[in-house]
Amino acid sequence: MRATASNSKTASLAVTQTVFIGRSLRHSIRNAEAMITAMMLPIMLMLLFTYVFGGALDPSGQYVDYVVPGIILLCAGFGSSSTAVDVSQDMTNGIIDRFRTMPIQSISVITGHVVASLARNMLATFVVIAVALLVGFRPSAGLLDWILAIGLIALFIFAFTWLYAAIGLVAGSPAAAGSYGFALLFLPYLSSAFVPTETMPTWLQGIASYQPITPVIESIRGLLTGGSVQDHIGWAIGWCLFILVASMVWGMWTFKRRAGRR
């Protein structure tokens, strides 16, 4: 009877979270090609826009200071998108059924993916910033500005990783999850990441100015290069918190509905 009672004891939330975060991090290390790709694509785009298009877009030679904040967000979004595929694989390969037979909270498999993605993408962000410094990016930010910028980047990654996790839960297959997530990667191109929104057609300026990516980019750009952030920082944080809360509610509701009927 004692053995039965001990076996039925549910593992604590902290232990469960630690185990699943470690599981997701080990998967990331084993899939090193995906992590390298997540870093190389933004770096190649940064080199392309700086050395090929930069002279035409900004003859003063300072285009690298303009484009780097957009590249940082592009890197964060691209790295987070793999979470949709990882979550969808867990939902379709039968591993969730095994987890549900164990004395653990099975939703921890999702939060494990999210926290591991945050750690993985913060590392990729630091690599991109280091390469940006090598190609001529010269930020004027002080210590507090760097702390605020990195905090905002982390909040953006956390919010969009939860959004991709929810997409992975809804998708019927890993291939579909990858396709749905890929559509979101176009948002930085419809923002102020590469050119000011004022240079876009009038009908497109409203979309580019008020979509969630633009205030985040303008806030990071202002913090790192000394520009004004007061018109953007509130919108940036508000959009990130809205996406985070909505995605968490959507993801948890979908997980309970799909996992519960297995």
CSV table of C-alpha atoms in Angstrom, one decimal:
chain,number,residue,atom,x,y,z
A,1,MET,CA,0.0,0.0,0.0
A,2,ARG,CA,2.9,2.4,0.8
A,3,ALA,CA,4.5,1.7,-2.5
A,4,THR,CA,1.2,2.4,-4.3
A,5,ALA,CA,0.8,5.7,-2.5
A,6,SER,CA,4.4,6.7,-3.3
A,7,ASN,CA,4.1,5.9,-7.0
A,8,SER,CA,0.9,7.9,-7.3
A,9,LYS,CA,2.4,11.0,-5.8
A,10,THR,CA,2.5,13.9,-8.4
A,11,ALA,CA,5.9,15.4,-9.1
A,12,SER,CA,6.2,19.1,-8.0
A,13,LEU,CA,5.8,21.8,-10.7
A,14,ALA,CA,9.4,22.9,-10.3
A,15,VAL,CA,10.8,19.4,-10.8
A,16,THR,CA,8.5,18.8,-13.8
A,17,GLN,CA,9.4,22.2,-15.4
A,18,THR,CA,13.1,21.5,-14.9
A,19,VAL,CA,12.9,18.1,-16.5
A,20,PHE,CA,11.0,19.4,-19.6
A,21,ILE,CA,13.2,22.5,-20.0
A,22,GLY,CA,16.2,20.2,-19.9
A,23,ARG,CA,14.5,17.9,-22.5
A,24,SER,CA,13.9,20.7,-24.9
A,25,LEU,CA,17.4,22.1,-24.5
A,26,ARG,CA,18.9,18.7,-25.2
A,27,HIS,CA,16.8,18.5,-28.4
A,28,SER,CA,18.1,22.0,-29.4
A,29,ILE,CA,21.7,20.9,-28.9
A,30,ARG,CA,21.2,17.7,-30.9
A,31,ASN,CA,19.5,19.8,-33.7
A,32,ALA,CA,22.5,22.2,-34.0
A,33,GLU,CA,21.8,22.7,-37.7
A,34,ALA,CA,18.5,24.4,-37.0
A,35,MET,CA,20.1,26.7,-34.4
A,36,ILE,CA,22.9,27.6,-36.8
A,37,THR,CA,20.4,28.4,-39.5
A,38,ALA,CA,18.4,30.6,-37.1
A,39,MET,CA,21.5,32.7,-36.6
A,40,MET,CA,23.0,32.6,-40.1
A,41,LEU,CA,19.9,33.7,-41.9
A,42,PRO,CA,19.6,37.1,-40.0
A,43,ILE,CA,23.3,37.6,-40.3
A,44,MET,CA,23.3,37.0,-44.0
A,45,LEU,CA,20.3,39.4,-44.4
A,46,MET,CA,22.2,42.0,-42.3
A,47,LEU,CA,25.3,41.7,-44.6
A,48,LEU,CA,23.1,41.8,-47.7
A,49,PHE,CA,21.2,45.0,-46.6
A,50,THR,CA,24.4,46.7,-45.2
A,51,TYR,CA,26.8,46.0,-48.1
A,52,VAL,CA,24.5,45.6,-51.1
A,53,PHE,CA,21.4,47.8,-50.5
A,54,GLY,CA,22.8,50.1,-47.7
A,55,GLY,CA,24.6,52.5,-50.1
A,56,ALA,CA,21.4,53.1,-52.1
A,57,LEU,CA,19.1,53.4,-49.0
A,58,ASP,CA,21.5,55.6,-47.0
A,59,PRO,CA,24.4,57.2,-48.9
A,60,SER,CA,25.8,58.5,-45.6
A,61,GLY,CA,27.0,55.0,-44.7
A,62,GLN,CA,25.0,54.8,-41.5
A,63,TYR,CA,22.4,52.4,-42.7
A,64,VAL,CA,23.8,49.6,-40.5
A,65,ASP,CA,22.8,51.6,-37.4
A,66,TYR,CA,19.2,51.8,-38.8
A,67,VAL,CA,18.9,48.2,-39.9
A,68,VAL,CA,20.4,46.3,-37.0
A,69,PRO,CA,17.3,46.6,-34.6
A,70,GLY,CA,15.1,45.2,-37.4
A,71,ILE,CA,17.6,42.3,-37.9
A,72,ILE,CA,17.5,41.5,-34.2
A,73,LEU,CA,13.7,41.2,-34.3
A,74,LEU,CA,13.9,39.1,-37.4
A,75,CYS,CA,16.3,36.8,-35.7
A,76,ALA,CA,14.1,36.5,-32.7
A,77,GLY,CA,11.0,35.8,-34.8
A,78,PHE,CA,12.8,33.2,-37.0
A,79,GLY,CA,14.2,31.4,-34.0
A,80,SER,CA,10.9,31.3,-32.2
A,81,SER,CA,9.1,29.8,-35.2
A,82,SER,CA,10.7,26.4,-34.7
A,83,THR,CA,8.6,26.1,-31.5
A,84,ALA,CA,5.5,25.5,-33.6
A,85,VAL,CA,7.1,22.5,-35.3
A,86,ASP,CA,8.5,21.1,-32.0
A,87,VAL,CA,5.1,21.4,-30.2
A,88,SER,CA,3.2,19.9,-33.2
A,89,GLN,CA,5.6,16.9,-33.2
A,90,ASP,CA,4.9,16.2,-29.5
A,91,MET,CA,1.1,16.4,-30.1
A,92,THR,CA,1.1,14.0,-33.1
A,93,ASN,CA,3.8,11.4,-32.3
A,94,GLY,CA,2.1,9.9,-29.2
A,95,ILE,CA,4.5,11.2,-26.5
A,96,ILE,CA,1.7,13.2,-24.9
A,97,ASP,CA,-0.2,10.0,-24.2
A,98,ARG,CA,2.8,8.6,-22.4
A,99,PHE,CA,3.2,11.8,-20.4
A,100,ARG,CA,-0.4,11.7,-19.3
A,101,THR,CA,0.1,8.2,-17.8
A,102,MET,CA,2.8,9.7,-15.5
A,103,PRO,CA,2.3,11.5,-12.2
A,104,ILE,CA,3.2,14.9,-13.8
A,105,GLN,CA,1.4,17.9,-15.2
A,106,SER,CA,1.6,17.2,-19.0
A,107,ILE,CA,1.2,21.0,-19.9
A,108,SER,CA,4.8,21.3,-18.7
A,109,VAL,CA,5.9,19.9,-22.0
A,110,ILE,CA,4.7,23.1,-23.6
A,111,THR,CA,6.2,25.4,-21.1
A,112,GLY,CA,9.5,23.5,-21.4
A,113,HIS,CA,9.5,24.2,-25.1
A,114,VAL,CA,8.8,27.9,-24.5
A,115,VAL,CA,11.6,28.4,-21.9
A,116,ALA,CA,14.1,26.5,-23.9
A,117,SER,CA,13.2,28.6,-27.0
A,118,LEU,CA,13.7,31.8,-24.9
A,119,ALA,CA,17.2,30.7,-23.9
A,120,ARG,CA,18.1,29.5,-27.4
A,121,ASN,CA,17.0,32.7,-29.0
A,122,MET,CA,18.6,35.0,-26.5
A,123,LEU,CA,21.9,33.3,-27.3
A,124,ALA,CA,21.2,33.8,-31.0
A,125,THR,CA,20.4,37.4,-30.4
A,126,PHE,CA,23.7,38.0,-28.6
A,127,VAL,CA,25.6,36.4,-31.6
A,128,VAL,CA,23.8,38.6,-34.1
A,129,ILE,CA,24.6,41.8,-32.0
A,130,ALA,CA,28.3,40.7,-31.8
A,131,VAL,CA,28.4,40.3,-35.6
A,132,ALA,CA,26.6,43.7,-36.0
A,133,LEU,CA,29.4,45.3,-34.0
A,134,LEU,CA,32.0,43.7,-36.3
A,135,VAL,CA,30.3,45.1,-39.4
A,136,GLY,CA,30.1,48.7,-38.1
A,137,PHE,CA,27.1,49.0,-35.8
A,138,ARG,CA,27.9,51.7,-33.3
A,139,PRO,CA,25.2,52.0,-30.6
A,140,SER,CA,25.3,55.0,-28.2
A,141,ALA,CA,23.3,53.2,-25.5
A,142,GLY,CA,24.3,53.4,-21.9
A,143,LEU,CA,24.0,50.5,-19.4
A,144,LEU,CA,20.4,51.2,-18.5
A,145,ASP,CA,19.4,51.5,-22.2
A,146,TRP,CA,21.0,48.1,-23.0
A,147,ILE,CA,19.2,46.5,-20.0
A,148,LEU,CA,15.8,48.0,-21.2
A,149,ALA,CA,16.5,46.9,-24.8
A,150,ILE,CA,17.5,43.4,-23.9
A,151,GLY,CA,14.5,43.1,-21.6
A,152,LEU,CA,12.2,44.2,-24.4
A,153,ILE,CA,13.8,41.7,-26.8
A,154,ALA,CA,13.3,38.9,-24.2
A,155,LEU,CA,9.6,39.9,-23.7
A,156,PHE,CA,9.1,39.9,-27.5
A,157,ILE,CA,10.7,36.5,-27.8
A,158,PHE,CA,8.6,35.1,-24.9
A,159,ALA,CA,5.4,36.5,-26.4
A,160,PHE,CA,6.0,35.2,-29.9
A,161,THR,CA,7.2,31.8,-28.7
A,162,TRP,CA,3.9,31.3,-26.9
A,163,LEU,CA,2.1,32.4,-30.1
A,164,TYR,CA,4.1,29.8,-32.1
A,165,ALA,CA,3.4,27.2,-29.4
A,166,ALA,CA,-0.3,27.8,-29.7
A,167,ILE,CA,0.0,27.5,-33.5
A,168,GLY,CA,1.8,24.2,-33.0
A,169,LEU,CA,-1.1,23.0,-30.8
A,170,VAL,CA,-3.7,23.9,-33.3
A,171,ALA,CA,-1.9,22.6,-36.4
A,172,GLY,CA,-2.7,19.1,-37.6
A,173,SER,CA,0.9,18.2,-38.5
A,174,PRO,CA,4.4,19.5,-38.0
A,175,ALA,CA,4.5,20.5,-41.7
A,176,ALA,CA,1.3,22.6,-41.3
A,177,ALA,CA,2.7,24.2,-38.1
A,178,GLY,CA,5.8,25.2,-40.1
A,179,SER,CA,3.7,26.7,-42.8
A,180,TYR,CA,1.4,28.7,-40.5
A,181,GLY,CA,4.4,30.0,-38.5
A,182,PHE,CA,6.2,31.0,-41.7
A,183,ALA,CA,3.5,33.5,-42.5
A,184,LEU,CA,4.3,35.5,-39.4
A,185,LEU,CA,7.9,35.9,-40.5
A,186,PHE,CA,6.8,38.4,-43.1
A,187,LEU,CA,5.7,40.9,-40.5
A,188,PRO,CA,9.1,42.5,-40.1
A,189,TYR,CA,9.2,43.2,-43.8
A,190,LEU,CA,5.9,45.2,-43.4
A,191,SER,CA,7.3,47.3,-40.7
A,192,SER,CA,10.0,50.0,-40.2
A,193,ALA,CA,12.7,47.3,-39.9
A,194,PHE,CA,14.4,48.1,-43.2
A,195,VAL,CA,13.0,51.4,-44.4
A,196,PRO,CA,11.0,54.2,-42.7
A,197,THR,CA,7.3,53.6,-43.0
A,198,GLU,CA,6.9,57.2,-44.5
A,199,THR,CA,8.6,55.9,-47.7
A,200,MET,CA,5.9,53.3,-48.2
A,201,PRO,CA,2.7,53.8,-50.3
A,202,THR,CA,0.0,55.7,-48.4
A,203,TRP,CA,-2.3,52.7,-48.2
A,204,LEU,CA,0.5,50.6,-46.6
A,205,GLN,CA,1.7,53.2,-44.1
A,206,GLY,CA,-1.2,52.6,-41.7
A,207,ILE,CA,-0.6,48.8,-41.6
A,208,ALA,CA,3.2,49.2,-41.3
A,209,SER,CA,3.0,51.8,-38.5
A,210,TYR,CA,0.4,50.2,-36.3
A,211,GLN,CA,1.3,46.5,-36.5
A,212,PRO,CA,2.9,45.0,-33.4
A,213,ILE,CA,6.5,44.8,-34.8
A,214,THR,CA,7.0,48.5,-35.6
A,215,PRO,CA,6.8,49.9,-32.1
A,216,VAL,CA,9.1,47.2,-30.8
A,217,ILE,CA,11.7,47.9,-33.5
A,218,GLU,CA,11.4,51.7,-33.0
A,219,SER,CA,11.8,51.3,-29.2
A,220,ILE,CA,14.9,49.1,-29.6
A,221,ARG,CA,16.3,51.5,-32.2
A,222,GLY,CA,15.7,54.5,-29.9
A,223,LEU,CA,17.3,52.8,-26.9
A,224,LEU,CA,20.4,51.6,-28.8
A,225,THR,CA,21.0,54.7,-31.0
A,226,GLY,CA,19.8,57.5,-28.8
A,227,GLY,CA,16.5,58.3,-30.5
A,228,SER,CA,13.2,59.1,-28.7
A,229,VAL,CA,11.2,56.1,-27.4
A,230,GLN,CA,8.4,57.7,-25.5
A,231,ASP,CA,6.0,57.4,-28.5
A,232,HIS,CA,6.7,53.7,-29.0
A,233,ILE,CA,7.7,52.0,-25.7
A,234,GLY,CA,4.2,51.9,-24.3
A,235,TRP,CA,2.8,50.4,-27.5
A,236,ALA,CA,5.7,47.9,-27.7
A,237,ILE,CA,5.1,46.6,-24.2
A,238,GLY,CA,1.4,46.6,-24.6
A,239,TRP,CA,1.5,44.6,-27.8
A,240,CYS,CA,3.9,42.1,-26.4
A,241,LEU,CA,1.8,41.6,-23.2
A,242,PHE,CA,-1.4,41.3,-25.3
A,243,ILE,CA,0.1,38.7,-27.6
A,244,LEU,CA,1.6,36.8,-24.6
A,245,VAL,CA,-1.7,36.6,-22.6
A,246,ALA,CA,-3.9,35.8,-25.6
A,247,SER,CA,-1.4,33.1,-26.8
A,248,MET,CA,-1.2,31.5,-23.3
A,249,VAL,CA,-4.9,31.4,-22.9
A,250,TRP,CA,-5.4,30.0,-26.5
A,251,GLY,CA,-2.5,27.5,-26.1
A,252,MET,CA,-3.6,26.1,-22.7
A,253,TRP,CA,-7.3,25.9,-23.8
A,254,THR,CA,-6.2,24.0,-27.0
A,255,PHE,CA,-3.9,21.7,-25.1
A,256,LYS,CA,-6.6,20.7,-22.7
A,257,ARG,CA,-9.1,20.1,-25.5
A,258,ARG,CA,-6.7,18.1,-27.7
A,259,ALA,CA,-4.8,16.2,-25.0
A,260,GLY,CA,-8.0,15.5,-23.0
A,261,ARG,CA,-9.7,13.6,-25.8
A,262,ARG,CA,-6.7,11.2,-26.5
